[in-house]
Amino acid sequence: MSRWTSLVGTAVLGLSVLPAVASAQERIQDTTERKQALKVWGAQFEEFEYRYSDDDEELGVWSGDFFYGTDELKGRWLTKGEYSIEEQAYEKLENQLVAQTPVSDFFDAKAGLRFDTPEGPDRTYAVLGITGLAPHWFEIDANLYVSKDGDTSAELDAEYELLLSNHWILAAALDASVAFSEDREIGVGKGLVSTETGIRLSYDLIDRSFSPYVGVVHERKYGDTADFAKAEGGNVEDWFAVVGARLSF
Amino acid sequence: MRANLPVMALGLLLPVMGLAGEYNLTVDKVEIDTGNFEKAGIGYNGKSPGPVLRFKEGEEVEINVTNNLDEMTSIHWHGLILPFSQDGVPGISFPGIQPGETFTYKFPVVQAGTYWFHSHSGFQEPDGAYGAIVIEPEGREPFRYNREYVIQLTDKHPHSGNRIMRNLKMMPDYYNREQQTVGEFFSDVSKNGFMNTMSDRLAWGDMRMMKADVEDLQGFTALINGKGPEQNWTGIFEPGERIRLRFINSSAMTYFDVRIPGLNMTVVQADGNNVQPVNVDEFRIGVAETYDVIVRPRDEQAYTIFAESMGRSGYARATLAPEEGMTAPVPGLREPARLTMADMGGMHGMDHSDMSGMDQSNVEGMDHSSMAGMDHGSMVMSEGGASDPFYAQGSGLVPTAANGGKFLSYADLKAQKPLYDEREPTREIELRLTGNMERYTWSINGVKYEDADPIRLQYGERVRFKFVNETMMTHPMHLHGMWSIVDVGADQWNPVKHTVSVQPGTTVYMETEVDAPGQWAFHCHLSYHAAAGMFRKVIVEGGPETKQAAAEGAISEEGGDV
């Protein structure tokens, strides 16, 4: 019995010492990717569309973003624009670079800069905002802007998706902007500036990465902003038929 | 003991004598054809799944693994009890296998049963890097059979693992096509009334939770032994034979409900360990679990092995038949399951005062600690209906057998022969399974692996782990290197497993004899949950000198309990 035991002991020792020699010399620390914060990138276009107005105006419009980062900190480039096909000019061209970090289970705070470079006067703003999912599945994006000249304004985007089926989706979106001070040069009056309401019916054609849609968009200006627009011969209210696609990759 | 020692000694001496079992595996880029689509993947010896490795209990194996990929790889021997340096988890057991390198795993085989192996690097496992292990026992088995087949289930997705992870992070419902629609609202209204349906939707909307969050990943083709439903893997039998089917769930993300219409199945093994035979019509196999069942088809006809995903978004299908080419009808998928408020027990961000729909007494009833004193007869639900002590009472996930018969529960699993002496646990460690579906973050006790300290155990302890599932998803928790004794209320007959499924809204206990020094991985076996942070390193300190020597050098990190 004891002979067997010592034999086993020797064998076990012999076998285990070999790997031990190797492992004893280096600490095994987990330096694999698993132990690092997961870095993710993505790109999404909520809107990428052609608009045709009741005034025969034609626009190319997009609203999208690119992000890179971890759960704790993401960098995000948001881009929005309206390109007038007839005038071959950007009526609106807005880019934001923000850093984004979670502040609650469902909301992120973001801070950064916004550059407006349409045809006409440029503007640069500081941005402070929150984005996330409100109860009952409303996607909310609310921002406060302060321009270089101290003009402040706020913008609220809300979106809701209704699943007609698991591929047919009816999305309702509301954008509203409010200015706390007048910026005459860019036609913004104090108070409620404008709203854009849209309803789009989409179909997820390729996963969720390509979803063509058709829809209707209503734009309206209010108060002084409406008066400024009228004074310059512009419209206070526009209806658009839209066709486009939601993209993500 | 007297019989064991010479065998052990022989086993240990075999390598010296050059008589050890030697195996060669190459890790290769492969093409995977599911019948629905073809994709590039990773396999072993040129195919996915890789070969079935057949070991013999008591044998000393040497496995030469050659990495033909252009990235690092690793192989983890899932469920095998071995020295930690051979466990194959990069960053925990060893540095990994570099491109072009051949790494030789060497360990004694000290157990028998059905197991599997897979890569523990990146998303190579979802991409196809898995194979089966069958270990023949030294002695006689307590059941007889005439032939056996490995039935390895997988969920092959057209997207690569990396892309799936990214999409889930970007849109957590990217792959969920079983969500509630307007149509379901109206059908619920006609079934339950407008007010009930409305308040149900409002309660869920308020929590920003989806009743449809049963499966993270849909759109896969489920395979059996690498064959899609159309390709129909077939196992041949002669009527009257007893066939042992070794079910292995090697899926990245998919639980399967398995049945063979027309045949009764006798479950004889769970996770490689013999259990007292239990006859069932259907069973649910969690990711990474194995179940061995014996079936005895008497008629000269084909039978369909039908494995439906838990979320009913896909199925694997194979056939048992007296001759090649015969088929049997393939059942349709059942209605997708919907979670209930019971599955949300203790949910993060949940305001309990709002939960008018939920009976709080049910939540208390979920604590399985009370099961210890329970009469087992009453645990096997007599109504034959939707009840199982391992699901939250009133859970929407409770499985039922398609033919109205017996559906296997953990509560039915009793060890054939206890592996360990019964003794009191030395301490309890609570592990809350946590996450946030909207952010697709998964964690333990609210901490992701990247921020977590290791769990420290002392050699010789018997630790009682308390899993509290605070998420709405089922998590198959897998501890490497040591056995997990699931508390089903059967004391010394509690079944011994390597992977323990914890259902939403439930508390499950398991005990571990801490008998393996070294560093081990401990994680949810859903690939994307583990990658998103539901993962821990376990350090076992102390132990006999011989065993300790192997481990010591590696255990020098700071850290505490979780």
mmCIF file with all atom_site columns, C-alpha atoms in Angstrom, chain A residues 71-207:
data_model
loop_
_atom_site.group_PDB
_atom_site.id
_atom_site.type_symbol
_atom_site.label_atom_id
_atom_site.label_alt_id
_atom_site.label_comp_id
_atom_site.label_asym_id
_atom_site.label_entity_id
_atom_site.label_seq_id
_atom_site.pdbx_PDB_ins_code
_atom_site.Cartn_x
_atom_site.Cartn_y
_atom_site.Cartn_z
_atom_site.occupancy
_atom_site.B_iso_or_equiv
_atom_site.pdbx_formal_charge
_atom_site.auth_seq_id
_atom_site.auth_comp_id
_atom_site.auth_asym_id
_atom_site.auth_atom_id
_atom_site.pdbx_PDB_model_num
ATOM 1   C CA . ASP A 1 71  ? -20.509 51.558 -22.048 1.00 0.00 ? 71  ASP A CA 1
ATOM 2   C CA . GLU A 1 72  ? -19.047 54.296 -19.878 1.00 0.00 ? 72  GLU A CA 1
ATOM 3   C CA . LEU A 1 73  ? -17.843 56.753 -22.480 1.00 0.00 ? 73  LEU A CA 1
ATOM 4   C CA . LYS A 1 74  ? -18.716 57.169 -26.107 1.00 0.00 ? 74  LYS A CA 1
ATOM 5   C CA . GLY A 1 75  ? -17.730 59.720 -28.659 1.00 0.00 ? 75  GLY A CA 1
ATOM 6   C CA . ARG A 1 76  ? -20.513 60.593 -31.042 1.00 0.00 ? 76  ARG A CA 1
ATOM 7   C CA . TRP A 1 77  ? -20.694 62.528 -34.263 1.00 0.00 ? 77  TRP A CA 1
ATOM 8   C CA . LEU A 1 78  ? -24.212 63.584 -35.083 1.00 0.00 ? 78  LEU A CA 1
ATOM 9   C CA . THR A 1 79  ? -24.965 64.966 -38.474 1.00 0.00 ? 79  THR A CA 1
ATOM 10  C CA . LYS A 1 80  ? -28.131 66.551 -39.835 1.00 0.00 ? 80  LYS A CA 1
ATOM 11  C CA . GLY A 1 81  ? -28.764 68.336 -43.078 1.00 0.00 ? 81  GLY A CA 1
ATOM 12  C CA . GLU A 1 82  ? -31.254 69.608 -45.615 1.00 0.00 ? 82  GLU A CA 1
ATOM 13  C CA . TYR A 1 83  ? -30.057 70.067 -49.144 1.00 0.00 ? 83  TYR A CA 1
ATOM 14  C CA . SER A 1 84  ? -32.223 72.012 -51.555 1.00 0.00 ? 84  SER A CA 1
ATOM 15  C CA . ILE A 1 85  ? -32.009 70.228 -54.862 1.00 0.00 ? 85  ILE A CA 1
ATOM 16  C CA . GLU A 1 86  ? -33.231 73.176 -56.927 1.00 0.00 ? 86  GLU A CA 1
ATOM 17  C CA . GLU A 1 87  ? -30.962 75.771 -55.341 1.00 0.00 ? 87  GLU A CA 1
ATOM 18  C CA . GLN A 1 88  ? -28.095 73.328 -54.941 1.00 0.00 ? 88  GLN A CA 1
ATOM 19  C CA . ALA A 1 89  ? -27.482 74.638 -51.462 1.00 0.00 ? 89  ALA A CA 1
ATOM 20  C CA . TYR A 1 90  ? -27.591 73.397 -47.888 1.00 0.00 ? 90  TYR A CA 1
ATOM 21  C CA . GLU A 1 91  ? -30.570 74.963 -46.168 1.00 0.00 ? 91  GLU A CA 1
ATOM 22  C CA . LYS A 1 92  ? -29.418 73.274 -42.991 1.00 0.00 ? 92  LYS A CA 1
ATOM 23  C CA . LEU A 1 93  ? -26.114 71.636 -42.187 1.00 0.00 ? 93  LEU A CA 1
ATOM 24  C CA . GLU A 1 94  ? -25.481 70.753 -38.616 1.00 0.00 ? 94  GLU A CA 1
ATOM 25  C CA . ASN A 1 95  ? -22.714 68.666 -37.083 1.00 0.00 ? 95  ASN A CA 1
ATOM 26  C CA . GLN A 1 96  ? -22.208 67.859 -33.443 1.00 0.00 ? 96  GLN A CA 1
ATOM 27  C CA . LEU A 1 97  ? -19.297 66.230 -31.703 1.00 0.00 ? 97  LEU A CA 1
ATOM 28  C CA . VAL A 1 98  ? -20.244 65.079 -28.243 1.00 0.00 ? 98  VAL A CA 1
ATOM 29  C CA . ALA A 1 99  ? -19.013 62.854 -25.468 1.00 0.00 ? 99  ALA A CA 1
ATOM 30  C CA . GLN A 1 100 ? -21.683 60.689 -23.943 1.00 0.00 ? 100 GLN A CA 1
ATOM 31  C CA . THR A 1 101 ? -21.878 58.905 -20.593 1.00 0.00 ? 101 THR A CA 1
ATOM 32  C CA . PRO A 1 102 ? -24.638 57.082 -18.689 1.00 0.00 ? 102 PRO A CA 1
ATOM 33  C CA . VAL A 1 103 ? -26.404 58.992 -15.921 1.00 0.00 ? 103 VAL A CA 1
ATOM 34  C CA . SER A 1 104 ? -29.169 56.486 -15.148 1.00 0.00 ? 104 SER A CA 1
ATOM 35  C CA . ASP A 1 105 ? -30.345 53.044 -16.251 1.00 0.00 ? 105 ASP A CA 1
ATOM 36  C CA . PHE A 1 106 ? -31.934 54.440 -19.374 1.00 0.00 ? 106 PHE A CA 1
ATOM 37  C CA . PHE A 1 107 ? -30.402 57.856 -19.966 1.00 0.00 ? 107 PHE A CA 1
ATOM 38  C CA . ASP A 1 108 ? -27.060 59.213 -21.096 1.00 0.00 ? 108 ASP A CA 1
ATOM 39  C CA . ALA A 1 109 ? -25.807 62.751 -20.694 1.00 0.00 ? 109 ALA A CA 1
ATOM 40  C CA . LYS A 1 110 ? -23.828 64.343 -23.495 1.00 0.00 ? 110 LYS A CA 1
ATOM 41  C CA . ALA A 1 111 ? -21.732 67.413 -23.887 1.00 0.00 ? 111 ALA A CA 1
ATOM 42  C CA . GLY A 1 112 ? -19.836 68.844 -26.806 1.00 0.00 ? 112 GLY A CA 1
ATOM 43  C CA . LEU A 1 113 ? -19.947 71.260 -29.680 1.00 0.00 ? 113 LEU A CA 1
ATOM 44  C CA . ARG A 1 114 ? -22.313 71.925 -32.531 1.00 0.00 ? 114 ARG A CA 1
ATOM 45  C CA . PHE A 1 115 ? -21.309 73.535 -35.795 1.00 0.00 ? 115 PHE A CA 1
ATOM 46  C CA . ASP A 1 116 ? -23.981 74.942 -38.103 1.00 0.00 ? 116 ASP A CA 1
ATOM 47  C CA . THR A 1 117 ? -22.589 75.657 -41.546 1.00 0.00 ? 117 THR A CA 1
ATOM 48  C CA . PRO A 1 118 ? -25.508 76.045 -43.936 1.00 0.00 ? 118 PRO A CA 1
ATOM 49  C CA . GLU A 1 119 ? -25.548 78.564 -46.799 1.00 0.00 ? 119 GLU A CA 1
ATOM 50  C CA . GLY A 1 120 ? -25.479 81.878 -44.942 1.00 0.00 ? 120 GLY A CA 1
ATOM 51  C CA . PRO A 1 121 ? -24.286 82.692 -41.473 1.00 0.00 ? 121 PRO A CA 1
ATOM 52  C CA . ASP A 1 122 ? -22.426 80.000 -39.487 1.00 0.00 ? 122 ASP A CA 1
ATOM 53  C CA . ARG A 1 123 ? -23.035 79.313 -35.837 1.00 0.00 ? 123 ARG A CA 1
ATOM 54  C CA . THR A 1 124 ? -21.075 77.447 -33.201 1.00 0.00 ? 124 THR A CA 1
ATOM 55  C CA . TYR A 1 125 ? -22.778 76.253 -30.047 1.00 0.00 ? 125 TYR A CA 1
ATOM 56  C CA . ALA A 1 126 ? -21.906 74.447 -26.879 1.00 0.00 ? 126 ALA A CA 1
ATOM 57  C CA . VAL A 1 127 ? -24.227 71.461 -26.423 1.00 0.00 ? 127 VAL A CA 1
ATOM 58  C CA . LEU A 1 128 ? -25.513 69.890 -23.252 1.00 0.00 ? 128 LEU A CA 1
ATOM 59  C CA . GLY A 1 129 ? -28.095 67.154 -23.571 1.00 0.00 ? 129 GLY A CA 1
ATOM 60  C CA . ILE A 1 130 ? -29.624 63.938 -22.477 1.00 0.00 ? 130 ILE A CA 1
ATOM 61  C CA . THR A 1 131 ? -30.665 61.025 -24.607 1.00 0.00 ? 131 THR A CA 1
ATOM 62  C CA . GLY A 1 132 ? -32.344 57.780 -23.727 1.00 0.00 ? 132 GLY A CA 1
ATOM 63  C CA . LEU A 1 133 ? -35.481 55.781 -23.388 1.00 0.00 ? 133 LEU A CA 1
ATOM 64  C CA . ALA A 1 134 ? -38.413 57.198 -21.448 1.00 0.00 ? 134 ALA A CA 1
ATOM 65  C CA . PRO A 1 135 ? -41.139 54.977 -19.987 1.00 0.00 ? 135 PRO A CA 1
ATOM 66  C CA . HIS A 1 136 ? -43.456 53.516 -22.586 1.00 0.00 ? 136 HIS A CA 1
ATOM 67  C CA . TRP A 1 137 ? -40.708 53.329 -25.148 1.00 0.00 ? 137 TRP A CA 1
ATOM 68  C CA . PHE A 1 138 ? -40.412 56.958 -26.138 1.00 0.00 ? 138 PHE A CA 1
ATOM 69  C CA . GLU A 1 139 ? -36.940 57.676 -27.433 1.00 0.00 ? 139 GLU A CA 1
ATOM 70  C CA . ILE A 1 140 ? -35.989 61.078 -26.140 1.00 0.00 ? 140 ILE A CA 1
ATOM 71  C CA . ASP A 1 141 ? -33.200 63.402 -27.132 1.00 0.00 ? 141 ASP A CA 1
ATOM 72  C CA . ALA A 1 142 ? -33.191 66.800 -25.432 1.00 0.00 ? 142 ALA A CA 1
ATOM 73  C CA . ASN A 1 143 ? -30.492 69.424 -25.920 1.00 0.00 ? 143 ASN A CA 1
ATOM 74  C CA . LEU A 1 144 ? -29.587 72.827 -24.688 1.00 0.00 ? 144 LEU A CA 1
ATOM 75  C CA . TYR A 1 145 ? -27.480 75.038 -26.956 1.00 0.00 ? 145 TYR A CA 1
ATOM 76  C CA . VAL A 1 146 ? -25.516 78.166 -26.141 1.00 0.00 ? 146 VAL A CA 1
ATOM 77  C CA . SER A 1 147 ? -24.078 80.006 -29.125 1.00 0.00 ? 147 SER A CA 1
ATOM 78  C CA . LYS A 1 148 ? -20.771 81.801 -29.157 1.00 0.00 ? 148 LYS A CA 1
ATOM 79  C CA . ASP A 1 149 ? -22.672 85.057 -28.818 1.00 0.00 ? 149 ASP A CA 1
ATOM 80  C CA . GLY A 1 150 ? -24.603 83.795 -25.832 1.00 0.00 ? 150 GLY A CA 1
ATOM 81  C CA . ASP A 1 151 ? -27.876 83.000 -27.540 1.00 0.00 ? 151 ASP A CA 1
ATOM 82  C CA . THR A 1 152 ? -29.532 80.012 -25.908 1.00 0.00 ? 152 THR A CA 1
ATOM 83  C CA . SER A 1 153 ? -31.980 77.584 -27.367 1.00 0.00 ? 153 SER A CA 1
ATOM 84  C CA . ALA A 1 154 ? -33.328 74.109 -26.679 1.00 0.00 ? 154 ALA A CA 1
ATOM 85  C CA . GLU A 1 155 ? -34.451 71.233 -28.821 1.00 0.00 ? 155 GLU A CA 1
ATOM 86  C CA . LEU A 1 156 ? -36.531 68.188 -28.016 1.00 0.00 ? 156 LEU A CA 1
ATOM 87  C CA . ASP A 1 157 ? -36.766 65.124 -30.237 1.00 0.00 ? 157 ASP A CA 1
ATOM 88  C CA . ALA A 1 158 ? -39.157 62.338 -29.366 1.00 0.00 ? 158 ALA A CA 1
ATOM 89  C CA . GLU A 1 159 ? -39.828 59.190 -31.336 1.00 0.00 ? 159 GLU A CA 1
ATOM 90  C CA . TYR A 1 160 ? -42.151 56.270 -30.961 1.00 0.00 ? 160 TYR A CA 1
ATOM 91  C CA . GLU A 1 161 ? -42.218 53.089 -32.971 1.00 0.00 ? 161 GLU A CA 1
ATOM 92  C CA . LEU A 1 162 ? -45.375 51.111 -33.448 1.00 0.00 ? 162 LEU A CA 1
ATOM 93  C CA . LEU A 1 163 ? -44.868 47.545 -34.600 1.00 0.00 ? 163 LEU A CA 1
ATOM 94  C CA . LEU A 1 164 ? -47.542 46.698 -37.147 1.00 0.00 ? 164 LEU A CA 1
ATOM 95  C CA . SER A 1 165 ? -45.677 43.445 -37.555 1.00 0.00 ? 165 SER A CA 1
ATOM 96  C CA . ASN A 1 166 ? -42.143 42.416 -36.712 1.00 0.00 ? 166 ASN A CA 1
ATOM 97  C CA . HIS A 1 167 ? -41.014 43.925 -40.022 1.00 0.00 ? 167 HIS A CA 1
ATOM 98  C CA . TRP A 1 168 ? -43.536 46.702 -40.748 1.00 0.00 ? 168 TRP A CA 1
ATOM 99  C CA . ILE A 1 169 ? -42.919 49.616 -38.423 1.00 0.00 ? 169 ILE A CA 1
ATOM 100 C CA . LEU A 1 170 ? -44.816 52.888 -38.146 1.00 0.00 ? 170 LEU A CA 1
ATOM 101 C CA . ALA A 1 171 ? -42.604 55.528 -36.561 1.00 0.00 ? 171 ALA A CA 1
ATOM 102 C CA . ALA A 1 172 ? -43.878 58.866 -35.298 1.00 0.00 ? 172 ALA A CA 1
ATOM 103 C CA . ALA A 1 173 ? -41.343 61.598 -34.609 1.00 0.00 ? 173 ALA A CA 1
ATOM 104 C CA . LEU A 1 174 ? -41.615 65.079 -33.160 1.00 0.00 ? 174 LEU A CA 1
ATOM 105 C CA . ASP A 1 175 ? -38.865 67.705 -33.134 1.00 0.00 ? 175 ASP A CA 1
ATOM 106 C CA . ALA A 1 176 ? -39.498 70.997 -31.406 1.00 0.00 ? 176 ALA A CA 1
ATOM 107 C CA . SER A 1 177 ? -37.111 73.877 -30.861 1.00 0.00 ? 177 SER A CA 1
ATOM 108 C CA . VAL A 1 178 ? -37.375 76.814 -28.543 1.00 0.00 ? 178 VAL A CA 1
ATOM 109 C CA . ALA A 1 179 ? -35.168 79.920 -28.422 1.00 0.00 ? 179 ALA A CA 1
ATOM 110 C CA . PHE A 1 180 ? -34.606 81.886 -25.242 1.00 0.00 ? 180 PHE A CA 1
ATOM 111 C CA . SER A 1 181 ? -33.185 84.798 -27.144 1.00 0.00 ? 181 SER A CA 1
ATOM 112 C CA . GLU A 1 182 ? -33.603 86.148 -30.629 1.00 0.00 ? 182 GLU A CA 1
ATOM 113 C CA . ASP A 1 183 ? -31.025 85.519 -33.348 1.00 0.00 ? 183 ASP A CA 1
ATOM 114 C CA . ARG A 1 184 ? -32.365 87.662 -36.151 1.00 0.00 ? 184 ARG A CA 1
ATOM 115 C CA . GLU A 1 185 ? -29.541 86.847 -38.566 1.00 0.00 ? 185 GLU A CA 1
ATOM 116 C CA . ILE A 1 186 ? -30.604 83.259 -38.856 1.00 0.00 ? 186 ILE A CA 1
ATOM 117 C CA . GLY A 1 187 ? -34.288 84.037 -38.648 1.00 0.00 ? 187 GLY A CA 1
ATOM 118 C CA . VAL A 1 188 ? -34.895 82.771 -35.145 1.00 0.00 ? 188 VAL A CA 1
ATOM 119 C CA . GLY A 1 189 ? -37.329 84.581 -32.878 1.00 0.00 ? 189 GLY A CA 1
ATOM 120 C CA . LYS A 1 190 ? -37.764 84.231 -29.155 1.00 0.00 ? 190 LYS A CA 1
ATOM 121 C CA . GLY A 1 191 ? -40.156 81.522 -27.964 1.00 0.00 ? 191 GLY A CA 1
ATOM 122 C CA . LEU A 1 192 ? -41.286 78.394 -29.738 1.00 0.00 ? 192 LEU A CA 1
ATOM 123 C CA . VAL A 1 193 ? -39.360 78.411 -33.003 1.00 0.00 ? 193 VAL A CA 1
ATOM 124 C CA . SER A 1 194 ? -40.524 75.468 -35.019 1.00 0.00 ? 194 SER A CA 1
ATOM 125 C CA . THR A 1 195 ? -41.799 71.929 -34.994 1.00 0.00 ? 195 THR A CA 1
ATOM 126 C CA . GLU A 1 196 ? -41.308 69.060 -37.368 1.00 0.00 ? 196 GLU A CA 1
ATOM 127 C CA . THR A 1 197 ? -43.712 66.176 -37.130 1.00 0.00 ? 197 THR A CA 1
ATOM 128 C CA . GLY A 1 198 ? -43.263 63.064 -39.174 1.00 0.00 ? 198 GLY A CA 1
ATOM 129 C CA . ILE A 1 199 ? -44.874 59.715 -39.674 1.00 0.00 ? 199 ILE A CA 1
ATOM 130 C CA . ARG A 1 200 ? -42.982 57.056 -41.572 1.00 0.00 ? 200 ARG A CA 1
ATOM 131 C CA . LEU A 1 201 ? -43.943 53.539 -42.509 1.00 0.00 ? 201 LEU A CA 1
ATOM 132 C CA . SER A 1 202 ? -40.887 51.353 -42.919 1.00 0.00 ? 202 SER A CA 1
ATOM 133 C CA . TYR A 1 203 ? -40.117 47.779 -43.763 1.00 0.00 ? 203 TYR A CA 1
ATOM 134 C CA . ASP A 1 204 ? -37.008 46.012 -42.459 1.00 0.00 ? 204 ASP A CA 1
ATOM 135 C CA . LEU A 1 205 ? -35.678 44.701 -45.734 1.00 0.00 ? 205 LEU A CA 1
ATOM 136 C CA . ILE A 1 206 ? -32.187 43.628 -44.700 1.00 0.00 ? 206 ILE A CA 1
ATOM 137 C CA . ASP A 1 207 ? -32.125 42.895 -40.961 1.00 0.00 ? 207 ASP A CA 1
#
